[in-house]
XYZ file of C-alpha atoms in Angstrom:
611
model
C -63.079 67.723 29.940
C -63.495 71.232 29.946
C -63.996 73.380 33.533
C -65.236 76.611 34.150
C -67.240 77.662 37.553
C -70.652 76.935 38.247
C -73.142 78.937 36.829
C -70.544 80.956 34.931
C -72.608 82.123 32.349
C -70.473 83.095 29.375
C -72.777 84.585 27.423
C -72.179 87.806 29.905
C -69.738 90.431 28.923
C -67.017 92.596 30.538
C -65.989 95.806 31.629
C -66.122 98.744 28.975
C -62.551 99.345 29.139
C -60.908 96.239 29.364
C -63.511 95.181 25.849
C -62.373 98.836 24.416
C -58.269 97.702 24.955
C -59.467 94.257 23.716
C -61.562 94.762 20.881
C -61.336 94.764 16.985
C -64.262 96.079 15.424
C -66.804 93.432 13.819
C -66.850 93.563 10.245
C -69.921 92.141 8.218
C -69.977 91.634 4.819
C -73.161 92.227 2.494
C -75.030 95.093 1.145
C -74.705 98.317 2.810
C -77.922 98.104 4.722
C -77.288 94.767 5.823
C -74.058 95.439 7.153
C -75.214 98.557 8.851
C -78.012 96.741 10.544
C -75.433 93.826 11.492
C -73.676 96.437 12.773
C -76.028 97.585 15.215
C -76.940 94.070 16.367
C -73.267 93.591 17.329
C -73.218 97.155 19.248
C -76.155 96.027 20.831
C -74.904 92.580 21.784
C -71.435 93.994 22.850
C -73.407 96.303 25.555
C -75.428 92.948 26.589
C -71.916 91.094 26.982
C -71.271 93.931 29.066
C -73.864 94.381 30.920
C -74.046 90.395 31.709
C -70.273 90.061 32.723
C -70.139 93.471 35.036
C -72.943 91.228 37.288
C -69.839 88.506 37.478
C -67.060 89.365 39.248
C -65.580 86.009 38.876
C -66.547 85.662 35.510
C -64.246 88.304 35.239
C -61.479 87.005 36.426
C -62.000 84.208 34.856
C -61.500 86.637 31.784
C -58.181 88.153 33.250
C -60.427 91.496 34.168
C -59.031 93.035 36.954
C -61.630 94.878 38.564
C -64.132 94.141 41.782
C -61.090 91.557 42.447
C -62.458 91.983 46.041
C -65.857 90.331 45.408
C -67.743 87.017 44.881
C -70.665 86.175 42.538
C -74.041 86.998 43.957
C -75.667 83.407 43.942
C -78.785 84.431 45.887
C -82.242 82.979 44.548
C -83.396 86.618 44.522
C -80.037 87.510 42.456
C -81.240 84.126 40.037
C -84.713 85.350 39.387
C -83.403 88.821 38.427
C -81.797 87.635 36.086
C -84.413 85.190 34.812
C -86.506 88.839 34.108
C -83.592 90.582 32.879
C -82.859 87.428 30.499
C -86.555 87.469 29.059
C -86.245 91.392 29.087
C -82.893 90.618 26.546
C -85.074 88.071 24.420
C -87.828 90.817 24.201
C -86.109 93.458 22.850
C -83.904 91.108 20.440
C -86.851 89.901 18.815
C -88.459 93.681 18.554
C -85.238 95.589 17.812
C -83.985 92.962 15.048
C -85.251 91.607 11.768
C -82.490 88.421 10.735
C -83.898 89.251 7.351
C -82.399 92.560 7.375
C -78.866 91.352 8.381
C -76.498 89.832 6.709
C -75.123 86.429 6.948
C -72.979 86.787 10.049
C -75.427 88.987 11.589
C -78.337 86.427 10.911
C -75.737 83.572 12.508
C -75.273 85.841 15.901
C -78.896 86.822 15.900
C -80.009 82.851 16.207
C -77.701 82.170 18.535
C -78.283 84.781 21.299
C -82.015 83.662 20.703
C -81.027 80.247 21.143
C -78.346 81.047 24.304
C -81.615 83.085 26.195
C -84.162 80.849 25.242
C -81.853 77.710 26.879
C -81.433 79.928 30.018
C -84.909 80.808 30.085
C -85.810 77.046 30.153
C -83.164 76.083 32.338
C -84.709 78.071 35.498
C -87.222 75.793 36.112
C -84.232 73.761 37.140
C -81.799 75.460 38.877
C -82.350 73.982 42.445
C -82.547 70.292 40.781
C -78.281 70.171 40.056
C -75.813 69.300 43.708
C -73.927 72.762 44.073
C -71.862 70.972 45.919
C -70.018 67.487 45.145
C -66.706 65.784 44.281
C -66.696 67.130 40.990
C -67.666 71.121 41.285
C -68.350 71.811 44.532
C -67.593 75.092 46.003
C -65.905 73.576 48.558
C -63.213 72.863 45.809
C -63.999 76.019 43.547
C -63.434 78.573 46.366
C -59.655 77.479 46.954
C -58.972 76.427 43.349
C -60.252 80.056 42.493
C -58.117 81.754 44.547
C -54.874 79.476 43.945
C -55.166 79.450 40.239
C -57.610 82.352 38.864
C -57.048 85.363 41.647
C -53.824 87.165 40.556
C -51.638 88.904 42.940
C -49.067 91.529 41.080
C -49.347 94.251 43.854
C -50.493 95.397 46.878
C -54.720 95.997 45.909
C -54.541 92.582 44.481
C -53.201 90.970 47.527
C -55.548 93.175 49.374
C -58.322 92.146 47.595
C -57.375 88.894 47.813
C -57.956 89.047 51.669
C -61.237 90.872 50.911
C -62.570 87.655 49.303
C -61.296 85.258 52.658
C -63.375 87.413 54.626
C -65.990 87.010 52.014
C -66.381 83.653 51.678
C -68.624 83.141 55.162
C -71.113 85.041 53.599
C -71.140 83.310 50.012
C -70.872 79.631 52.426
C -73.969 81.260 54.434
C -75.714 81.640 50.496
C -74.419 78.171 49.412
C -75.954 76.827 52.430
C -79.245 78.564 51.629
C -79.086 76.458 47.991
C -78.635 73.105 49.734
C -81.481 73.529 52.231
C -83.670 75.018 49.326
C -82.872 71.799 47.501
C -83.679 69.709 50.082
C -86.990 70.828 51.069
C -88.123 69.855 47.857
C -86.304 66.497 48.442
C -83.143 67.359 45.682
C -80.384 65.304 47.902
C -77.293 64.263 46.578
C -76.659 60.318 47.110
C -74.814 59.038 49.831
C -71.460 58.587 48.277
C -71.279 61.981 47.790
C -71.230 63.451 50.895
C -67.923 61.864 52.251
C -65.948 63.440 49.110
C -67.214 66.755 50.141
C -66.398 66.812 53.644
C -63.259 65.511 53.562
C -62.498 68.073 50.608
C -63.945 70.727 52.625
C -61.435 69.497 55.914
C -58.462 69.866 53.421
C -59.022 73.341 53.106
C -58.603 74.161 56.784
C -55.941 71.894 57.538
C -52.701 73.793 58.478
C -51.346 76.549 59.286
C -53.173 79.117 60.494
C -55.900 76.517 61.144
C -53.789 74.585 63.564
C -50.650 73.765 64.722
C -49.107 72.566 61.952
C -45.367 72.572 60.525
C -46.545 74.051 57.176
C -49.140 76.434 55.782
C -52.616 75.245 54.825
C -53.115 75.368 50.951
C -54.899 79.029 51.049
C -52.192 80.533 53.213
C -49.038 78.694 51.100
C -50.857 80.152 48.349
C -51.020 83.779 49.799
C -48.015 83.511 51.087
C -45.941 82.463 48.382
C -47.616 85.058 45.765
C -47.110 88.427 48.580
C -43.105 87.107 49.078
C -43.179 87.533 45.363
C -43.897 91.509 45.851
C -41.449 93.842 45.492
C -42.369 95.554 48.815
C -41.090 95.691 52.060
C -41.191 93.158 54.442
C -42.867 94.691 56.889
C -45.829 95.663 53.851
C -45.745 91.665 53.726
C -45.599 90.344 56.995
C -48.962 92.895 57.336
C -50.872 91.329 54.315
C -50.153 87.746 55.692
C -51.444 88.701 59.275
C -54.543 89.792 57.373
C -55.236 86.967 55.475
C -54.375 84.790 58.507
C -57.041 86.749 60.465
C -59.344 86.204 57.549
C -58.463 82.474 57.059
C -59.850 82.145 60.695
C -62.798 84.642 60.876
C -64.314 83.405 57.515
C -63.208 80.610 55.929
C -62.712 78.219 58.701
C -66.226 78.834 60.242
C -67.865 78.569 56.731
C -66.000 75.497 56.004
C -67.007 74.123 59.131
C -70.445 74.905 58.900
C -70.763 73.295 55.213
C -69.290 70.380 56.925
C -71.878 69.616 59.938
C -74.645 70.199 57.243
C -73.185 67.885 55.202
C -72.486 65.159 57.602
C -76.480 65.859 59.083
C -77.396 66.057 55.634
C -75.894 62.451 54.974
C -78.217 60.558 56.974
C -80.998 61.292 54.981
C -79.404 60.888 51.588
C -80.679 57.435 49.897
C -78.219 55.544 47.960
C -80.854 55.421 44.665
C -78.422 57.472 42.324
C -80.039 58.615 39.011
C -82.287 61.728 38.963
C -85.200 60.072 37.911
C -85.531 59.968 41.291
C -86.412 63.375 41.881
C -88.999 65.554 41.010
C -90.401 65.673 37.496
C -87.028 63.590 37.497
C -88.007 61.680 33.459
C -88.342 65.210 32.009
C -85.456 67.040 34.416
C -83.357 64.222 32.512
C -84.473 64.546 29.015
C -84.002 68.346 29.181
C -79.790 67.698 30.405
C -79.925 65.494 27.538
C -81.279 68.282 25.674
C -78.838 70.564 26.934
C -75.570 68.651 26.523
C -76.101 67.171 23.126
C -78.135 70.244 21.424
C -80.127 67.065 19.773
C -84.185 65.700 20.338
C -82.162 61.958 20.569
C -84.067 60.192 23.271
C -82.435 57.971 26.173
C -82.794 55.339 24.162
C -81.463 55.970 21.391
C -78.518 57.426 23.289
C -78.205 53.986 25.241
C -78.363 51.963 22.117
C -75.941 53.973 20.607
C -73.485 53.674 22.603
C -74.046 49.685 23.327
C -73.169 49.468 19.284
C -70.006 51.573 19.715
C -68.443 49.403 22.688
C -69.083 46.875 19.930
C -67.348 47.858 17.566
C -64.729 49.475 19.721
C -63.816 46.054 21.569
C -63.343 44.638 17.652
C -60.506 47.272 16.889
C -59.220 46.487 20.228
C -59.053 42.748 19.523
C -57.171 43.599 16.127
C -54.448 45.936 18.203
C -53.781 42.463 20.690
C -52.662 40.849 17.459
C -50.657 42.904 16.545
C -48.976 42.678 20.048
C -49.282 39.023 19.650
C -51.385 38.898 23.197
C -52.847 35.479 23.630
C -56.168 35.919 25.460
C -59.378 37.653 25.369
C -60.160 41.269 25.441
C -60.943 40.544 29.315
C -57.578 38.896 29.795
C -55.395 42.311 27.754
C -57.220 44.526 29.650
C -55.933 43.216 32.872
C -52.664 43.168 31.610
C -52.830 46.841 30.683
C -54.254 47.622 34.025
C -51.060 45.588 36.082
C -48.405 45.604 33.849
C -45.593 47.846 35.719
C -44.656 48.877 32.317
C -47.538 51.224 31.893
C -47.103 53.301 34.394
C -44.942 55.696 36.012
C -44.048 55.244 39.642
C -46.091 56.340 42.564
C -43.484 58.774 43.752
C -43.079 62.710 43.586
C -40.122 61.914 40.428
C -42.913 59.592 38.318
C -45.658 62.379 38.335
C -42.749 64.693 37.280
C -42.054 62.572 34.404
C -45.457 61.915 33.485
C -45.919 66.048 33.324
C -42.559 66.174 31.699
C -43.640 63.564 28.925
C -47.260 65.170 28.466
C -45.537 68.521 27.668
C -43.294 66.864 25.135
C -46.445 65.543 23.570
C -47.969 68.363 23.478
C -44.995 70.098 21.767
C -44.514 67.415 18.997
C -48.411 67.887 18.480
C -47.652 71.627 18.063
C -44.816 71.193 15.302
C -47.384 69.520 13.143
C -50.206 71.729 12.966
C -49.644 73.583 9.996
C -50.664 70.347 8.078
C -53.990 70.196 9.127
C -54.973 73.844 10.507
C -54.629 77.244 9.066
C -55.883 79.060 12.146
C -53.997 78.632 15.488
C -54.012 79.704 19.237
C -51.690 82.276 19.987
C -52.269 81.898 24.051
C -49.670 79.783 25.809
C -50.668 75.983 27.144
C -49.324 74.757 30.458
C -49.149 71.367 32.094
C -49.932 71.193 35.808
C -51.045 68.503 38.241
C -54.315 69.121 39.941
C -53.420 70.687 43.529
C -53.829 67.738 46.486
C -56.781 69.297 48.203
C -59.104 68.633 45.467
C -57.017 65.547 43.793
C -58.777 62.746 45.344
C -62.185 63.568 43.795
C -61.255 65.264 41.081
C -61.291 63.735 37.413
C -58.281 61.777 35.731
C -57.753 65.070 33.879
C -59.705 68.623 32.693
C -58.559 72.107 30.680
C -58.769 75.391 32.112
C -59.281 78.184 29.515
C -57.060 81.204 29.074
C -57.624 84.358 31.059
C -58.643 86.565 27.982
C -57.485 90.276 28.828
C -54.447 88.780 31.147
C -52.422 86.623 29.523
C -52.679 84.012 32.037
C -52.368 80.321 29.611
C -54.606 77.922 28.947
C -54.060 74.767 30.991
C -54.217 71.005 31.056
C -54.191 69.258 34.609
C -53.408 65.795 35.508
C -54.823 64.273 38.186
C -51.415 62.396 40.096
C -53.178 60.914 42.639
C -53.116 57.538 41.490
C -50.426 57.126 38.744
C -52.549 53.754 37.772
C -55.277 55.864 37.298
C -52.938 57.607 34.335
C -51.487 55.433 32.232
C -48.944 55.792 29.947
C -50.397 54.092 26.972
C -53.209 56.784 27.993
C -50.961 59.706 27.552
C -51.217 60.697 23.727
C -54.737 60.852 23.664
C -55.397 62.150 26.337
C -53.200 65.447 26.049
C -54.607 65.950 22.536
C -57.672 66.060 23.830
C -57.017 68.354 26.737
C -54.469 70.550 25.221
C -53.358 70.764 21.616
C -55.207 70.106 19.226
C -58.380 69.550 21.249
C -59.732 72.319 23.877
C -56.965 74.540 24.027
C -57.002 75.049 20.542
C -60.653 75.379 20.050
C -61.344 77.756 22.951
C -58.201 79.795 22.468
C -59.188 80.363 19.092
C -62.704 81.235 19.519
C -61.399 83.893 22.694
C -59.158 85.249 19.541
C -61.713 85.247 16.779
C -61.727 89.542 15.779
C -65.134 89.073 13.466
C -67.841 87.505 15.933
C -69.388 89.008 19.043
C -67.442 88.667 22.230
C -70.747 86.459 23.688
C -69.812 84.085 21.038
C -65.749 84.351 21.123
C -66.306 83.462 25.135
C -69.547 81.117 24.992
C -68.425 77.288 25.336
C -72.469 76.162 26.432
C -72.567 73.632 24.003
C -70.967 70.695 25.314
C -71.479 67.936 22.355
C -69.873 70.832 20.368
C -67.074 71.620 22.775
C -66.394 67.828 23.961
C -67.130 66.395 20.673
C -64.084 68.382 19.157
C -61.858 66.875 22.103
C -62.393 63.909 21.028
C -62.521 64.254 17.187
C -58.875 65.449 18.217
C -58.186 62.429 19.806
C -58.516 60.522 16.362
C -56.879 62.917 14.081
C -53.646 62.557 15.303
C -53.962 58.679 14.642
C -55.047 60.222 10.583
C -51.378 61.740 11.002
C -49.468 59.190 11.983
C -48.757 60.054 15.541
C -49.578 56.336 18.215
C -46.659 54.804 16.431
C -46.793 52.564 19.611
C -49.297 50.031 19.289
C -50.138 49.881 23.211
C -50.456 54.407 22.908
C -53.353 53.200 20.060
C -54.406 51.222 21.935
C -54.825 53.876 24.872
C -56.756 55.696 22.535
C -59.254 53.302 21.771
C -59.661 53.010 25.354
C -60.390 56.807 25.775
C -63.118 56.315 23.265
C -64.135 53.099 24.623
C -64.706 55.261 27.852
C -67.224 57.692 25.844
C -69.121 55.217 24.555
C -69.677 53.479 27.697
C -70.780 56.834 29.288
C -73.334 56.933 26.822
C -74.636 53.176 28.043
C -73.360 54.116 32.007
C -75.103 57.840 32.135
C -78.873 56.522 30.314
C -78.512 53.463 32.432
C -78.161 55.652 35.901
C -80.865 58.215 34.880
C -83.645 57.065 32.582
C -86.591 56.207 34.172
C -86.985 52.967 31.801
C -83.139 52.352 33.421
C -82.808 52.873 36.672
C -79.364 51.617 37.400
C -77.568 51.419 41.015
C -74.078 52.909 41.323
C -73.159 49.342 41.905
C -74.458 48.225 38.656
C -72.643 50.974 36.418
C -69.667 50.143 37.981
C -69.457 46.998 37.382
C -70.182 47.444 34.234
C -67.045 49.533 33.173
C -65.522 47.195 34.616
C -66.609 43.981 32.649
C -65.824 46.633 29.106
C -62.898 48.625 30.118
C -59.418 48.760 31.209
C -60.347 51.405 34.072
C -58.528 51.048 37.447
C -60.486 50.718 39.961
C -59.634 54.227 41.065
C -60.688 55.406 37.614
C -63.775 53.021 37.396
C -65.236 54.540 40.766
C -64.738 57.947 40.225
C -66.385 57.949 36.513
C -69.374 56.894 37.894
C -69.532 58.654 40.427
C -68.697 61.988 38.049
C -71.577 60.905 35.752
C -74.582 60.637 38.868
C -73.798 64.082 39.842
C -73.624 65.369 36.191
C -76.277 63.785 34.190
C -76.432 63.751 30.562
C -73.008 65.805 30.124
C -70.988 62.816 29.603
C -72.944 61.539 26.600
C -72.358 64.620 24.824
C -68.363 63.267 23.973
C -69.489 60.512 21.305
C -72.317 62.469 19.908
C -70.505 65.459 19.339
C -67.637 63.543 17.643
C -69.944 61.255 15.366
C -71.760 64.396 14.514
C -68.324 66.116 13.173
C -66.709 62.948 11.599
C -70.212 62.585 9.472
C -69.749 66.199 8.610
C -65.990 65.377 7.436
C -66.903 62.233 5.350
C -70.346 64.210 3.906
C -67.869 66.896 2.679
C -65.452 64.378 1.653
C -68.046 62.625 -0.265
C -69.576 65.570 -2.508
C -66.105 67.860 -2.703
C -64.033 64.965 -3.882
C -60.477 66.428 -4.966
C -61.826 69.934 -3.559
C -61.941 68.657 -0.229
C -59.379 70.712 2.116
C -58.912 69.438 5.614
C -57.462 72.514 6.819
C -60.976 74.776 5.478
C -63.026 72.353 7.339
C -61.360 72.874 10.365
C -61.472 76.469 10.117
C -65.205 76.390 9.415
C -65.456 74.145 11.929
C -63.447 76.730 14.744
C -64.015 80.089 13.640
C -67.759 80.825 14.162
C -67.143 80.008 18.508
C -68.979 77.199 19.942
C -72.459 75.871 18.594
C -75.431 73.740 18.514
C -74.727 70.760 16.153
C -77.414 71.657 13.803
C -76.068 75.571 13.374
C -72.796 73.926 12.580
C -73.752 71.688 10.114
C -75.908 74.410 8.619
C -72.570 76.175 8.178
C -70.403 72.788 6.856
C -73.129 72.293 4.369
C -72.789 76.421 3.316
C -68.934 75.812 2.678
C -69.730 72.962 0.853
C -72.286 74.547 -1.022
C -69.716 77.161 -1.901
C -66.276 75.108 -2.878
C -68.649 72.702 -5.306
């Protein structure tokens, strides 16, 4: 799964002279006039990316900008519908400015997809107080720390400084979160029950130790602080000044914001119900249908999403059945997966040295992966990849495992997490597929490359809205590996078909919670990847519980894949000897992310041209 923060709208832009250091100019090819009109599109939609990203400063950072390092995002509902008039403002003078009949062919490309990228934010305002800003998954009782710890850069004294500047900022953006919640709840948008327990004991782990009490060791914000100013080369009396600071901050700001996002939440928890799909809450069928919308870029109904995935577990439990022969298992598929769930073999020990070598073996994975890509890409990432394990304040919620994107203009890597809290949660025969997916080939590859892309706009290069796109290629490159002739070990195959056993079931699990023709409890879902998967319970329980506070983004997985294998075997089937794997995945990476029509408008163009 890919991560970015909430409401980071990528389809912003930067500052002027971090893009001027950055950029390459666009090129279009075509006649003169088309290429001088695509030209001025892309100046155009160069000053929008700025304009859009100088309103973010931690979409910024997220970028590796370094400037208004001192601030947070503006998340006010005054701020939202500002930009809701700026946004139709954008679409305006697009559409007036811009004929895609006087552009050429990458012009006309960029043209549709800004109008499709405003046009989806346009529509997606009449929802913006029916999501749960804060919950296990996303929360920004999570996001503020894991921002600070792993985006906010300290390499000298402003940076630390500003670093302080956000502590003492974060009361105020709590005060605006809070202002969200209660605006949600007026008009009776209230997370479920479960949810509020995983946020408050997230939000406690922020404020535990030092300076928040007596303690032995640092809390996680002041470790982090801490440990990045001792890495100055400054005096230590410059140092021991910036850590009184942030101390003061810690307690002036963050604990009291903390706190109070705490006693709402526990007040907030008796009136939460325990119904968990969102057809339960206003205009709930078509709030649902429009995530569905959203996440898969398709019209496919609930339905047809449910029934979809119902055949897949299908046929996925037969292929499963065929890998316990080969292992000569004697039993059914119920009976093997409770073997793979208890078998000690699977699994690296519950101590500080197994989740060392389960990193350690994930990077090696990752690095025989690498050695290989030549035979099946031309184009590949030149930012780094790192393995880490998610931190502990944020590990009991968080998923089994998610990709952080490079920091663009910094140099900071790409990187894959693993979730160590429960090593049965991570199993070995789990490992292949899952760090293809996360790293290399799978999202690392894909969003590096599209951050690198010198030809496109940087609102597509940075764009990654279109999750069947984005998650469908993570887990297209969870198969292609298996095409070259890495899961040598039957059980790692296995693990794989597991992994995509999971995605289809999401597609059966997510429907099922939210559809109004569905209506399943928590209790029922669970139970339910239970009777069809080899999920710990640890796993099994926090799935769920992912999918009812994200609706519809977990179906996007199996329809983005199915809708890039049919590409594949479409091209396969009309190029014949012409077919080159290695062009299809560059026409596949190199336009950015996309609605799965607009990229198999462009599969069928190569085609078109190579026959």
């Amino acid at each position: 799964m890919f991560t970015v923060s909430r409401r980071a709208v990528l389809a912003a832009g930067t500052a002027a002279a971090a893009i001027a250091a950055f950029s390459t100019p666009i090129l279009a090819a075509g006649d003169d006039a088309a290429k001088a009109e695509t030209a001025k599109l892309n100046t155009w939609l160069e000053d929008r990316f700025t304009f859009w990203v100088n309103r973010s400063p931690t979409m910024k950072a997220y970028l590796g900008i370094k400037e208004d390092m001192d601030k947070w995002d503006d998340i006010s509902d005054a701020r939202q519908r500002e930009d809701l008039e700026l946004t139709k403002k954008d679409l305006a003078t697009l559409k007036a400015t811009f004929d895609p009949a006087k552009l050429d062919e990458a012009g006309k490309l960029s043209f549709r997809l800004y109008d499709y990228k405003l046009s989806q934010d346009i529509a997606d305002f009449r929802w913006r107080n029916h999501d749960y800003p804060v919950n296990q998954m996303f929360g920004y009782q999570s996001e503020i720390p894991s921002f600070l710890i792993n985006i906010h850069r300290v390499s000298n004294v402003a940076e630390a400084e500003a670093y302080v500047a956000r502590l003492n900022g974060v009361a105020a953006l709590m005060d605006e979160v809070l202002v969200g919640l209660k605006d949600r709840q007026t008009i009776g948008v209230i997370p479920p029950k479960f949810v509020h327990a995983h946020v408050a004991r997230d939000s406690r782990n922020v404020i535990k130790g030092r300076p928040f009490e007596a303690a032995d060791t640092d809390g996680t914000l002041l470790d982090d602080f801490r440990g990045k100013v001792n890495a100055l080369k400054i005096d230590d009396a410059a140092k021991a000044k910036l850590i009184a600071d942030a101390e003061k901050a810690l307690l002036a700001s963050v604990k009291p914001a903390f706190e109070k996002l705490i006693a709402f939440i526990e007040a907030q928890e008796k009136l939460a119900g325990t119904d968990d799909g969102v057809w339960k809450l206003p205009n709930g069928d078509e709030y649902y249908a429009h995530m569905l919308k959203y996440h898969t870029t398709t019209s496919m109904s609930a339905k047809e999403v449910h029934e979809f995935g119902l055949a897949e577990v299908a046929r996925i439990h037969g292929e499963m059945r065929e890998i316990m022969k080969k292992v000569n298992f004697t039993g059914d598929l119920k009976a093997f997966f409770k073997f793979m769930q208890e078998d000690p073999q699977f699994f690296y020990p519950q101590t500080a040295e197994g989740k060392a070598e389960y990193v350690k073996k994930a990077q090696e994975i990752i690095r025989d992966m690498s050695a290989r890509l030549d035979d099946v890409f031309i184009t590949k990432p030149k930012a780094a990849l790192i393995v880490k394990q998610v931190e502990p304040f944020r590990e009991q919620s968080a998923g089994m495992a998610f990709y952080q994107g490079p920091g663009a203009f910094d140099g900071r890597p790409g990187t894959y997490y693993i979730n160590t809290f429960d090593m049965k949660a991570v199993g070995k025969y789990e490992m292949e597929a899952l760090a293809y997916h996360e790293g290399i080939p799978g999202h690392h590859m894909q969003i590096a490359i599209a951050q690198e892309l010198e030809d496109v706009p940087k609102f597509r290069k940075f764009g990654n809205d279109y999750t069947a796109y984005v998650e469908g290629w993570g887990l297209y490159c969870e198969r292609l590996p298996k095409e070259m002739g890495f899961y040598k070990d039957p059980y790692s195959d296995f693990g794989r078909l597991s992994m995509e056993l999971w995605r289809a079931c999401r597609l059966v699990v997510d429907t099922g919670i939210h559809a109004p023709a569905y209506k399943w409890t928590r209790e029922k879902a669970i139970q339910y990847l239970f009777d069809n998967t080899p999920g710990s319970d640890t796993d099994v329980i926090n799935s769920i519980e992912r999918y009812i506070v994200m609706p519809g983004q977990a179906t996007a997985y199996k329809v983005g894949m199915e809708k890039i294998l049919n590409l594949r075997e479409g091209a396969k089937k009309q190029l014949g000897a012409k077919f080159d794997l290695r062009q299809f995945h560059d026409v596949v990476l190199r336009s950015g992310a996309l609605p799965l029509m607009v990229l198999e408008e462009n599969v069928d163009a190569w085609v078109k041209s190579k026959a």
